[in-house]
XYZ file of N, CA and C in Angstrom:
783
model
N 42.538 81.986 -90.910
C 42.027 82.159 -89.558
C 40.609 81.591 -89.434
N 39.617 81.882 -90.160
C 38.179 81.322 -90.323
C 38.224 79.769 -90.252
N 39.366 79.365 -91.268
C 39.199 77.839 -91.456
C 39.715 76.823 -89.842
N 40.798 77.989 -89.709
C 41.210 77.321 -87.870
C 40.050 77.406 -86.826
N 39.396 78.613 -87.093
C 38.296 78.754 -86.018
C 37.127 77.636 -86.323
N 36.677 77.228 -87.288
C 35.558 76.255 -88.268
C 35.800 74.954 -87.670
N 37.394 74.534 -87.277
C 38.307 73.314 -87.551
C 37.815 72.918 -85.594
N 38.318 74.424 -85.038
C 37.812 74.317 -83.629
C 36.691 73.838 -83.045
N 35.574 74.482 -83.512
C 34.492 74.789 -83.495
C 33.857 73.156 -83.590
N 34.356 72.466 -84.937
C 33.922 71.355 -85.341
C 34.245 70.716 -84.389
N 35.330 70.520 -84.132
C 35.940 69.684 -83.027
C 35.007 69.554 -81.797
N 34.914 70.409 -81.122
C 34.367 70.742 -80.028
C 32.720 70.068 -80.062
N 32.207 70.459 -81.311
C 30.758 69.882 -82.027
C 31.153 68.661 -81.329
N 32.247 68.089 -82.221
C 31.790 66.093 -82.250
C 32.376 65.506 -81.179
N 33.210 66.459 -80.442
C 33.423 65.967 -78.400
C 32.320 65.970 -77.904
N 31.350 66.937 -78.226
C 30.050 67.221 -76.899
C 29.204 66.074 -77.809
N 28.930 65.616 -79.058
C 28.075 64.927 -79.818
C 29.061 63.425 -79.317
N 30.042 63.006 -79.139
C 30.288 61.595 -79.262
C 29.979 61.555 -77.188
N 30.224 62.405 -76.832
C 30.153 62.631 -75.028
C 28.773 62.405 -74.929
N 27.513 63.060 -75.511
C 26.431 62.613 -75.122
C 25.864 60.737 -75.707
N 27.054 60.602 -77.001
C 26.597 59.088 -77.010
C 27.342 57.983 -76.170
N 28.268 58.578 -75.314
C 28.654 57.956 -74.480
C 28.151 57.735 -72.873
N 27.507 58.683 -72.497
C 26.538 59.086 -71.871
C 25.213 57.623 -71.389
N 25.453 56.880 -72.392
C 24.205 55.914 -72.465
C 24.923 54.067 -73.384
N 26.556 54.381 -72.933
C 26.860 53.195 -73.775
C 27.013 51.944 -73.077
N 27.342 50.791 -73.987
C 27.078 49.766 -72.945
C 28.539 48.777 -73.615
N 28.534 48.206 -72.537
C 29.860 47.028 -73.006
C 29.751 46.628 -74.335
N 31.190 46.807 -74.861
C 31.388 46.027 -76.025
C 32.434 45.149 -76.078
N 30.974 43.504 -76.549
C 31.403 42.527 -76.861
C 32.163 42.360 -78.126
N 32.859 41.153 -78.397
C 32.896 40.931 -79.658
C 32.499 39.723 -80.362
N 31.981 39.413 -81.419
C 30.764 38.731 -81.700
C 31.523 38.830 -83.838
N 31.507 37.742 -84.129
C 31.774 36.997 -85.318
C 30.759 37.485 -86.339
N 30.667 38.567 -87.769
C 29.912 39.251 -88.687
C 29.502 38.313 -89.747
N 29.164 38.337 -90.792
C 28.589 37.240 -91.667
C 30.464 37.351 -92.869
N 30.503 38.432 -92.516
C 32.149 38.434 -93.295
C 32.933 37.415 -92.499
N 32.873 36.907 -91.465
C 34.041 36.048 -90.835
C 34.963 36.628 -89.979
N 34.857 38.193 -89.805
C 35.413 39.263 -89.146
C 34.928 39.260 -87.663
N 35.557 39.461 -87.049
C 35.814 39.393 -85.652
C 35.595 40.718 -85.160
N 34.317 41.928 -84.471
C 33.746 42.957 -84.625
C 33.594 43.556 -83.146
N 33.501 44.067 -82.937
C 33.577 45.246 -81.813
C 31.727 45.489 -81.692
N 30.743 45.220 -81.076
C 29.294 45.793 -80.798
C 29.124 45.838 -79.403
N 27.862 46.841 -78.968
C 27.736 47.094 -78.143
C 27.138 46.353 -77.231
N 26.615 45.764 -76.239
C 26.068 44.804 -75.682
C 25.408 45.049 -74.472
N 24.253 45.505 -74.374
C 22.730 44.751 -75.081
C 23.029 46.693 -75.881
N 22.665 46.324 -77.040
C 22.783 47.850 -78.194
C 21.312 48.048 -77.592
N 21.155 49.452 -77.484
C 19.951 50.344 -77.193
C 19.700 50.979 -77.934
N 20.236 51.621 -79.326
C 19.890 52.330 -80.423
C 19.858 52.120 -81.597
N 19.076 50.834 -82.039
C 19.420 50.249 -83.219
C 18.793 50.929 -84.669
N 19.916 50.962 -85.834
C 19.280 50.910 -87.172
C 19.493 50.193 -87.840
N 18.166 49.797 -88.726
C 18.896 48.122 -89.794
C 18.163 48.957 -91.033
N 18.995 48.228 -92.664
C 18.399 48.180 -93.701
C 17.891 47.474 -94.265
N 17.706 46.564 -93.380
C 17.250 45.297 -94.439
C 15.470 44.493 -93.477
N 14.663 44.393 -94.357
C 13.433 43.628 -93.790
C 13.938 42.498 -92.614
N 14.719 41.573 -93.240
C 14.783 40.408 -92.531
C 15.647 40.692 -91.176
N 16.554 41.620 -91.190
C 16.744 42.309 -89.817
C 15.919 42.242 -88.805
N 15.172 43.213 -89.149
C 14.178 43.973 -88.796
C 13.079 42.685 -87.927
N 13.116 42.043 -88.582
C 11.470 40.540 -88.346
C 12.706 39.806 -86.940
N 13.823 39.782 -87.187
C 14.331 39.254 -86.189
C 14.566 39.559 -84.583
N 14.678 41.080 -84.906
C 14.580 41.797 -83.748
C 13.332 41.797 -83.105
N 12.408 42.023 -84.062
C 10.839 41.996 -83.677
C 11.020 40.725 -82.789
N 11.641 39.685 -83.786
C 10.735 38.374 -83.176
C 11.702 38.187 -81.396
N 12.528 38.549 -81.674
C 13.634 38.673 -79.904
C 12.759 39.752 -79.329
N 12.327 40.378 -79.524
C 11.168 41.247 -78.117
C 12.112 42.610 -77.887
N 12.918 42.910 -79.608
C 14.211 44.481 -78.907
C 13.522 45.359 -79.989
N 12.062 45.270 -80.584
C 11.496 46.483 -81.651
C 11.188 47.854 -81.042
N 11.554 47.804 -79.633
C 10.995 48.948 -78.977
C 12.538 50.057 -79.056
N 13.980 49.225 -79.250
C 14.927 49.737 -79.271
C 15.634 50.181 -80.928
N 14.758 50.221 -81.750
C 14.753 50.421 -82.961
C 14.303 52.026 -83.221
N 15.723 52.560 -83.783
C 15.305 54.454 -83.639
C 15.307 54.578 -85.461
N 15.595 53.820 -86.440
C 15.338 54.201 -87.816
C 15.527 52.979 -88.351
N 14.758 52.949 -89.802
C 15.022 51.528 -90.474
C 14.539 52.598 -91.750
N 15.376 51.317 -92.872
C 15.653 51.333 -93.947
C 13.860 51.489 -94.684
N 14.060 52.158 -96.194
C 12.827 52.824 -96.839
C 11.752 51.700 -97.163
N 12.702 50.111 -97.454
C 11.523 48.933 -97.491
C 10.216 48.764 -96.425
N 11.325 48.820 -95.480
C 10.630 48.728 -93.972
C 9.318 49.425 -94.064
N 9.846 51.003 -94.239
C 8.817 52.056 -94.118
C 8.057 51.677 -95.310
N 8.153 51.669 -96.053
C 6.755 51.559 -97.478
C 6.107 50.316 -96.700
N 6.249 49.418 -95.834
C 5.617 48.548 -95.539
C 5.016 48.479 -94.220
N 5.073 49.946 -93.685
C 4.732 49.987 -92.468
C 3.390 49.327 -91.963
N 2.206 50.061 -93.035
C 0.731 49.758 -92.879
C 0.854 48.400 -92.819
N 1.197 47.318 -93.433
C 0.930 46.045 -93.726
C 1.565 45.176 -92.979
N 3.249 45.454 -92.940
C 4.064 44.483 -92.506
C 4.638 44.716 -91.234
N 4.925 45.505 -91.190
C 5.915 46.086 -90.170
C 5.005 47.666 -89.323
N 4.188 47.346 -88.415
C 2.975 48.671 -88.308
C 3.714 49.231 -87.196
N 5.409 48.530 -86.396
C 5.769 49.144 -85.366
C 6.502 50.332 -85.978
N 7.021 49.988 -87.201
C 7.830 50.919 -87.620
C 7.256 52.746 -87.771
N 6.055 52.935 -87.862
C 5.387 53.902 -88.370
C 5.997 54.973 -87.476
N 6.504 54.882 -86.474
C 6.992 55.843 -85.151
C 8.659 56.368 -85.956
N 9.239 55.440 -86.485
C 10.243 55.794 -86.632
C 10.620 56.757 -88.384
N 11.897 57.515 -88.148
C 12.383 57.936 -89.377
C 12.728 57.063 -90.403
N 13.007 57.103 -91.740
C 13.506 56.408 -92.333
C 14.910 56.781 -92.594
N 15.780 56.128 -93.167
C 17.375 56.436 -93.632
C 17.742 56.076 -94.686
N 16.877 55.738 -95.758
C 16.667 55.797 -97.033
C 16.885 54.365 -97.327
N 17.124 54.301 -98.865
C 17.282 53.064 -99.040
C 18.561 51.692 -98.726
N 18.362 50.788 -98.144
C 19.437 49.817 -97.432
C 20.662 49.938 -98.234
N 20.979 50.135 -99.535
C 22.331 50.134 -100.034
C 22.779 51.496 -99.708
N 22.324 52.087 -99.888
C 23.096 53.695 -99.769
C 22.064 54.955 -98.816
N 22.391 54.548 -97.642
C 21.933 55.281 -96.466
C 22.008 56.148 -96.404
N 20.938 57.104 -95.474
C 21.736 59.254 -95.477
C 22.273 58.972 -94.309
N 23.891 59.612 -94.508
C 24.764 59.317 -93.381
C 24.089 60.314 -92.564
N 23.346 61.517 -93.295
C 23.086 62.880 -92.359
C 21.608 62.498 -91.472
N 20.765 61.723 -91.546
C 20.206 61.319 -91.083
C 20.737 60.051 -89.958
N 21.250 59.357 -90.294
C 22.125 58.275 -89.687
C 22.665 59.140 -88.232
N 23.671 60.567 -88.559
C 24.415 60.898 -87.617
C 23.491 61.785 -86.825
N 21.985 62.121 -87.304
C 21.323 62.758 -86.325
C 20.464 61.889 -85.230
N 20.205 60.017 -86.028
C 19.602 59.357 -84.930
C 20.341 59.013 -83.701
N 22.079 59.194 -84.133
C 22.596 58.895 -82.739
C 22.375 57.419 -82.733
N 22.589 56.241 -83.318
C 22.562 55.124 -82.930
C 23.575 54.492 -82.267
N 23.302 53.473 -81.593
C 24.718 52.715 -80.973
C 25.263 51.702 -81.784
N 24.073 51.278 -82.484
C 24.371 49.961 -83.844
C 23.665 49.949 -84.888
N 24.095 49.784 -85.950
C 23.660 49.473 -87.432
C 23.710 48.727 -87.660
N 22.769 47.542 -88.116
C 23.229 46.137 -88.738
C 22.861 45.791 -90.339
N 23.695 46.119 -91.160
C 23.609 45.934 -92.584
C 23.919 44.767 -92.933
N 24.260 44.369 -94.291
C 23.648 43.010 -95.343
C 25.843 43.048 -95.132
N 26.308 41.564 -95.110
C 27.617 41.812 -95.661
C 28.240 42.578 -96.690
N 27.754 42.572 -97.736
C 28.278 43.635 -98.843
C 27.371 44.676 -99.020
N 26.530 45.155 -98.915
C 25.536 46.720 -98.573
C 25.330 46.886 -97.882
N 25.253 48.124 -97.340
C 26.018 49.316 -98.140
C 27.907 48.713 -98.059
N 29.002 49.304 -98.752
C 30.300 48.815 -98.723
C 30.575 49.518 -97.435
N 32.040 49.326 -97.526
C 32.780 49.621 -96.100
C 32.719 51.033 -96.433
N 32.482 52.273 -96.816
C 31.861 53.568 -96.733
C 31.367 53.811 -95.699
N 30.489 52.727 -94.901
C 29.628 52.861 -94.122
C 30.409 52.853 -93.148
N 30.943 51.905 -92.623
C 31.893 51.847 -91.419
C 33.230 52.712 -91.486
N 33.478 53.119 -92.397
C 34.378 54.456 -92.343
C 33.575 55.959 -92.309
N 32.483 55.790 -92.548
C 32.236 57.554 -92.145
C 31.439 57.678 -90.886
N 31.250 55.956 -90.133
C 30.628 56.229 -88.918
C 31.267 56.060 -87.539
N 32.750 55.755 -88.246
C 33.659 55.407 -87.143
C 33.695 56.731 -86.230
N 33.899 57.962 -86.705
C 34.466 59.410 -86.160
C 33.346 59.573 -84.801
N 32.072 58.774 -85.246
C 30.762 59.154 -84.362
C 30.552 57.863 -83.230
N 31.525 56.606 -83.232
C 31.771 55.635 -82.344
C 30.427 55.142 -82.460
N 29.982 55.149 -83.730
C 28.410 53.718 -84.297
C 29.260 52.714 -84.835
N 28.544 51.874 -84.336
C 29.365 50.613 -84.522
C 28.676 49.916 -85.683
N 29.463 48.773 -86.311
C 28.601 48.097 -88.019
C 28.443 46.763 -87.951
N 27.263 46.125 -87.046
C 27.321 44.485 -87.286
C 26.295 44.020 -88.967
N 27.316 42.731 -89.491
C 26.741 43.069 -90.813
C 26.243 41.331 -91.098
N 25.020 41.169 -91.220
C 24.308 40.154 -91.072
C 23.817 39.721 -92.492
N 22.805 38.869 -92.893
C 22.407 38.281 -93.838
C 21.404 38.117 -93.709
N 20.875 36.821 -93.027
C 19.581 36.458 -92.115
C 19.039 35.859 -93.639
N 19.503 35.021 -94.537
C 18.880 34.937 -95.827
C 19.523 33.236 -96.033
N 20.328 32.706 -95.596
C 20.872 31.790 -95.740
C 20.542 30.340 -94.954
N 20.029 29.315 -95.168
C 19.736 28.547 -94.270
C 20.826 27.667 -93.458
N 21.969 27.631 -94.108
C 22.843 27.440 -93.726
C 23.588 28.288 -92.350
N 23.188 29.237 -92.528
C 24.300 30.408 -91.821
C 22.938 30.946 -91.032
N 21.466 30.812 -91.169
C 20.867 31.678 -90.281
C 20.550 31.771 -88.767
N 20.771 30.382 -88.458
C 20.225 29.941 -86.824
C 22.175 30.948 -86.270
N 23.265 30.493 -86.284
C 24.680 31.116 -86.535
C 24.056 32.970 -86.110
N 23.654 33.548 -87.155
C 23.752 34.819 -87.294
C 22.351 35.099 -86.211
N 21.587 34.283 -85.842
C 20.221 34.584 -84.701
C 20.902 34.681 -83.627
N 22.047 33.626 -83.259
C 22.642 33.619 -82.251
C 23.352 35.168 -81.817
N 24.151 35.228 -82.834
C 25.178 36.480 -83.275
C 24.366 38.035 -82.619
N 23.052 38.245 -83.194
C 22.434 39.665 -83.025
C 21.452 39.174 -81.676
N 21.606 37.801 -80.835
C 21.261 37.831 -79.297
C 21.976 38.381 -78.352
N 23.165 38.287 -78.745
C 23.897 38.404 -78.428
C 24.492 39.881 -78.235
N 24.565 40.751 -79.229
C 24.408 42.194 -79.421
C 23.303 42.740 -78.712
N 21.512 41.988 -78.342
C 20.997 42.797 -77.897
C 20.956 41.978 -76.381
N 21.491 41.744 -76.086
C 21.674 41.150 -74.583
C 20.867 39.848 -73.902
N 20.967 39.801 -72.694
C 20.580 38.956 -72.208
C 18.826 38.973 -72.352
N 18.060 39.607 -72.715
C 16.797 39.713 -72.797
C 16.361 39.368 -74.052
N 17.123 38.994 -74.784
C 17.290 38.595 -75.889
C 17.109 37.348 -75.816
N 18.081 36.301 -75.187
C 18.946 35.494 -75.383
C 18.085 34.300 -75.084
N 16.594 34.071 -74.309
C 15.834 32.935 -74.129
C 15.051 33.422 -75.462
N 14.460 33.966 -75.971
C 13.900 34.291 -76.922
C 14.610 33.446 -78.307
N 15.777 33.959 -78.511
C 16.352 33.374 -79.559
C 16.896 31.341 -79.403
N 16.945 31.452 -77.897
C 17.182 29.775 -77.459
C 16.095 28.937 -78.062
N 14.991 29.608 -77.673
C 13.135 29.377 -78.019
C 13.397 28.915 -79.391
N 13.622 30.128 -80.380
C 13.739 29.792 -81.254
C 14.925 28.958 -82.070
N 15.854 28.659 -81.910
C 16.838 28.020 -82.291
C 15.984 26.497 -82.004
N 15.788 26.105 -80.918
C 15.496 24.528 -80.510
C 13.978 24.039 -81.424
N 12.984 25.392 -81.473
C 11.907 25.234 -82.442
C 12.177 24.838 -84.194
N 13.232 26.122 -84.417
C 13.960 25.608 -85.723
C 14.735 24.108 -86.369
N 15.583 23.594 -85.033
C 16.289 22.736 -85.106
C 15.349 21.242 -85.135
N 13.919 21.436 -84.204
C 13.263 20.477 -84.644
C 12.362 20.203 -85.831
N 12.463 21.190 -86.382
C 12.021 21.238 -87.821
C 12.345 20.776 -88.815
N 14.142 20.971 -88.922
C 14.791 20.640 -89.599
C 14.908 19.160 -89.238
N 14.944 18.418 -88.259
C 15.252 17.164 -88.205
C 14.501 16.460 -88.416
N 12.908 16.748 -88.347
C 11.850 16.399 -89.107
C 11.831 16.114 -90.364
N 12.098 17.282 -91.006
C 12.344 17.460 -92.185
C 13.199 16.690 -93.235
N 14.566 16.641 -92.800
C 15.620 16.188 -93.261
C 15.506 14.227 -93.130
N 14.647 14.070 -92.079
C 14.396 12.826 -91.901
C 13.240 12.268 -93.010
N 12.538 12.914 -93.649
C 11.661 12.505 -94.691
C 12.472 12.707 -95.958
N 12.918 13.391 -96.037
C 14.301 13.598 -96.943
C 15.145 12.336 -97.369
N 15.651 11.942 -95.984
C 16.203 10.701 -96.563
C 15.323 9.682 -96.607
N 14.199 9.681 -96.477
C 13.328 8.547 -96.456
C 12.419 8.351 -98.175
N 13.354 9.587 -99.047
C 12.927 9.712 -100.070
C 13.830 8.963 -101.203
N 13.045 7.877 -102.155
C 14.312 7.162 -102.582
C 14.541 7.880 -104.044
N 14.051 9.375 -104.347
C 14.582 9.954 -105.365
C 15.168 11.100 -105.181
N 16.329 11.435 -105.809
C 16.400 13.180 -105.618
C 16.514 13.898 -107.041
N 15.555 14.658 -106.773
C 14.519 15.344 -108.008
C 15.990 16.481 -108.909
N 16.104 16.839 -109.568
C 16.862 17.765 -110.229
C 15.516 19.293 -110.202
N 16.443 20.207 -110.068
C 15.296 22.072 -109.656
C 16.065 22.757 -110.498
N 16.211 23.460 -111.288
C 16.617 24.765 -111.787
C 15.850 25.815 -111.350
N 16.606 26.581 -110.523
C 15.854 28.054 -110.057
C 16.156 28.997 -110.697
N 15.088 29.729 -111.323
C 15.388 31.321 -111.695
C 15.315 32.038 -110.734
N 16.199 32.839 -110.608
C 16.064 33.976 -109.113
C 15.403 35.201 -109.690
N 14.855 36.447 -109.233
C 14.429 37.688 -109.541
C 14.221 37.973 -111.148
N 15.731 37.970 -111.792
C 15.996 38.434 -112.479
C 16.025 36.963 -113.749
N 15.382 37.800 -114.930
C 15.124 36.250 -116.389
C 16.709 36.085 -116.455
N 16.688 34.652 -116.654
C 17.929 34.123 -116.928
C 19.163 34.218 -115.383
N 19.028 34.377 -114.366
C 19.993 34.265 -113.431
C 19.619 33.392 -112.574
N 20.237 32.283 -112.930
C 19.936 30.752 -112.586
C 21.121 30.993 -110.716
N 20.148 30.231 -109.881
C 20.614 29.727 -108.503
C 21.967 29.531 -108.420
N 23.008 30.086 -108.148
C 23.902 29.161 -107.941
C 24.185 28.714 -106.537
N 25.629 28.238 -106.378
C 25.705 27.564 -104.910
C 25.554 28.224 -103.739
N 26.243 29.543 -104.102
C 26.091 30.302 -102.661
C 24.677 31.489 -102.288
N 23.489 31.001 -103.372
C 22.558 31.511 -103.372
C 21.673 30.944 -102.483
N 20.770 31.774 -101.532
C 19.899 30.651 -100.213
C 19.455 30.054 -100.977
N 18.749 30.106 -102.286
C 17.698 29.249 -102.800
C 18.676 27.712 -103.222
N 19.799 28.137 -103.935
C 20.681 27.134 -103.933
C 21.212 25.800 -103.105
N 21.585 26.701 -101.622
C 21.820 26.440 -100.098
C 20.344 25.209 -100.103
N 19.452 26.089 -99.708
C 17.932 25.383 -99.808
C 17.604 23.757 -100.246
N 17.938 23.908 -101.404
C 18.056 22.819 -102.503
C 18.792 22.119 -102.419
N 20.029 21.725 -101.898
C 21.138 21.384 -101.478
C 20.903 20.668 -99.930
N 20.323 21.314 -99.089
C 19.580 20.934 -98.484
C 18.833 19.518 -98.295
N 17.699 20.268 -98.592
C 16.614 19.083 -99.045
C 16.968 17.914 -99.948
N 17.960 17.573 -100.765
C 18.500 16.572 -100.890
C 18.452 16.964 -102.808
N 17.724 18.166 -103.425
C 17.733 17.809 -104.819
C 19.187 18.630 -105.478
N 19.055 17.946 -106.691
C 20.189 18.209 -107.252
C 20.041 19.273 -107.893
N 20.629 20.701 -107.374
C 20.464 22.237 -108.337
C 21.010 22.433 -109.545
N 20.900 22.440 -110.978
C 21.338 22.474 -111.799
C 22.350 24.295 -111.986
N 22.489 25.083 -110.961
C 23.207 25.589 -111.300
C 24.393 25.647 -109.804
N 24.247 24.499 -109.166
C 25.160 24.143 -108.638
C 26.722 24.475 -109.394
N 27.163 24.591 -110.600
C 28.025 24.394 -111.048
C 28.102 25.873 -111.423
N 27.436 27.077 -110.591
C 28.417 28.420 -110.596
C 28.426 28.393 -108.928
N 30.124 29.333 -109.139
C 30.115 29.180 -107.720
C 29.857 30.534 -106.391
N 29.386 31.213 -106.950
C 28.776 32.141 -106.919
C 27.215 32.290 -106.359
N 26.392 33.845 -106.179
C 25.350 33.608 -106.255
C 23.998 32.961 -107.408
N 24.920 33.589 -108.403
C 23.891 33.390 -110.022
C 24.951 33.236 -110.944
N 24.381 32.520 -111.646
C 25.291 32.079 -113.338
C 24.175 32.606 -114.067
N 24.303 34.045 -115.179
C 23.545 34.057 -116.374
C 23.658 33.014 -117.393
N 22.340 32.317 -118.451
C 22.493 31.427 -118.933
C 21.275 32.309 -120.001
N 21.311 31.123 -120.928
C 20.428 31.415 -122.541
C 19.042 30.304 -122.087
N 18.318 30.565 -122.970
C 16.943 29.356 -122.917
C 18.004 28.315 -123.489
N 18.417 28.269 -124.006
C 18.957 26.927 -124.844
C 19.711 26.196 -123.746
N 20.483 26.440 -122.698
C 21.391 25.929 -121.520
C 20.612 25.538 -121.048
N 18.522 26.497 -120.598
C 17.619 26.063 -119.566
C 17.095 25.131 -120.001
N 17.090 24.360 -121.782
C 16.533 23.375 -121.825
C 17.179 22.366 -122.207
N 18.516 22.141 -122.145
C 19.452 21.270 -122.317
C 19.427 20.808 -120.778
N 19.300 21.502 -119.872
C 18.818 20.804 -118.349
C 17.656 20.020 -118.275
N 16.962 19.794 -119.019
C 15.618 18.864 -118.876
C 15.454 18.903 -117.312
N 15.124 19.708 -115.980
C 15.069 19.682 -114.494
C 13.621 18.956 -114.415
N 13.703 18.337 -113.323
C 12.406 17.946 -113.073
C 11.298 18.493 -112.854
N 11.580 19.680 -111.626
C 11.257 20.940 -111.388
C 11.940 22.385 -111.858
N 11.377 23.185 -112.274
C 11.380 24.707 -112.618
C 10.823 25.612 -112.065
N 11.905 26.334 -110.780
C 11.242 27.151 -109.540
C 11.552 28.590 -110.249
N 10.976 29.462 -110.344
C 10.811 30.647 -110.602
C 10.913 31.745 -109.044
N 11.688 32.266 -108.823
C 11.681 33.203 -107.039
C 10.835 34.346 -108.156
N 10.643 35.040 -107.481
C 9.479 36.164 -107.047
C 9.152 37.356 -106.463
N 9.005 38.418 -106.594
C 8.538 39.287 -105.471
C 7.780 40.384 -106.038
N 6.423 41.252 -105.493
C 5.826 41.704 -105.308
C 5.897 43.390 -104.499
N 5.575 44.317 -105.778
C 5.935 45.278 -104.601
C 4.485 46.016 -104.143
N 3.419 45.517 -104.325
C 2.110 45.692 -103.563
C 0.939 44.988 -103.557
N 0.130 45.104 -102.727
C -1.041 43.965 -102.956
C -1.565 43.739 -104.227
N -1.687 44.920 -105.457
C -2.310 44.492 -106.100
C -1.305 43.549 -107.209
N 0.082 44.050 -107.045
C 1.044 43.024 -107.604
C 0.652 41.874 -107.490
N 0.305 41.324 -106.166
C 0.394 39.868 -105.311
C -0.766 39.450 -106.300
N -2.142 39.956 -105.957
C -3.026 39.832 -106.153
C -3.342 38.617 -107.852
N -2.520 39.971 -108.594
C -2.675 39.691 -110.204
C -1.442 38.240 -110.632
N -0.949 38.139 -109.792
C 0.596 37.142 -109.230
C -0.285 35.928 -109.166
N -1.147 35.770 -108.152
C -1.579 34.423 -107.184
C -3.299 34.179 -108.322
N -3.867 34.908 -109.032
C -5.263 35.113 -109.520
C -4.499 34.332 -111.191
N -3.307 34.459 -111.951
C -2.869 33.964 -113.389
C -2.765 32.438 -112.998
């Protein structure tokens, strides 16, 4: 009898809880994910949460940071420095593995996570609460102007000259760019180390993408993947012209002792 009354009770909870997020919803479009999946979002979303930095800089840069109700724990450790709009908001822990219990108290209309983090967990325990999961990258040069379009689109038409702005600014960059490129009569060989010693660039890595790009030849082009682990002995049987090392810093005085060697 307790467990029928509990069962009621609950029920009734997540009618009056999904009724007040309906209360404030808006058309849903559907709009193409970095998976290739064909997605259900809200359009223009008014309650956004992201886990990831580069999210986050995009929305800023479309003029929708005012519609941002939680972001991921990077964000927040970087409030003072990087991100000073964020300081208003909660956090929802770290971008791979979110507090759903925090999540289901901001009431959002959209979440926009990394394609593979957090896994589909996420979009199964937020379905019951009608939050929707657009799942972006924003890391790829290949795929990023694509995915700018994609989350204009989610936040509406007020969005949508903002991101035009930027698409046509980007695109003349690149043609700049790419035009000295071919005006170059060598193409250099790069071996990139990413983050981690020994996890060489591969193809579907941006830094890879990047390189590929610009016209040089990536020596770990030949995983097909993000990273191929390798030995020093593989890194110097590559004789590369260049040897890019990626990077990151988790505070000024990191940077500091980084940029001063």
């Amino acid at each position: 009898m307790r467990y029928f009354v509990a069962t009621i009770l609950f029920s009734l909870f997540l009618s009056l809880f999904l009724g007040t997020l309906a209360d404030g919803d808006s058309p849903l479009i559907t709009v193409e994910d970095a998976l290739g999946r064909q997605v259900e979002v809200p359009s223009p979303a008014q309650r956004i949460v992201t886990v990831s930095a580069a999210t986050h800089e995009f929305i800023r840069l479309l003029g929708c940071a005012d519609r941002l109700v939680g972001a991921g724990q990077y964000v927040q450790g970087h409030a003072s420095d990087l991100f000073p709009e964020v300081q208003r908001l909660p956090s929802v822990g770290h971008g791979f593995t979110p507090n759903m219990e925090i999540l289901a108290k901001l009431r959002p209309d959209l979440i926009i996570a990394w394609a593979a983090n957090p896994g589909p967990d996420l979009e199964r325990s937020l379905a019951p609460l009608g939050v929707k999961v657009l799942r972006l990258n924003f890391s790829r040069t290949d795929t990023i102007k694509r995915e700018v379009a994609v989350l204009a689109e989610a936040l509406g038409q007020d969005a949508r000259p903002l991101a035009q702005k930027y698409l046509t600014w980007v695109g003349g960059l690149e043609e700049e760019l790419l035009a000295k490129v071919n005006q170059s009569p060598k193409r250099p060989s790069v071996l990139i180390e990413q983050l981690t010693e020994f996890a060489i660039a591969g193809q579907l890595s941006s830094a890879g993408v990047l390189a590929k790009t610009l016209g040089a030849t990536n020596a770990g082009e030949r995983f097909p993947g993000q990273f191929g682990s390798v030995s020093n002995e593989w890194i110097l049987r590559q004789n590369p012209d260049y040897f890019i090392k990626m990077f990151a810093w988790r505070n000024q005085e990191d940077a500091t002792k980084l940029l001063t060697m």
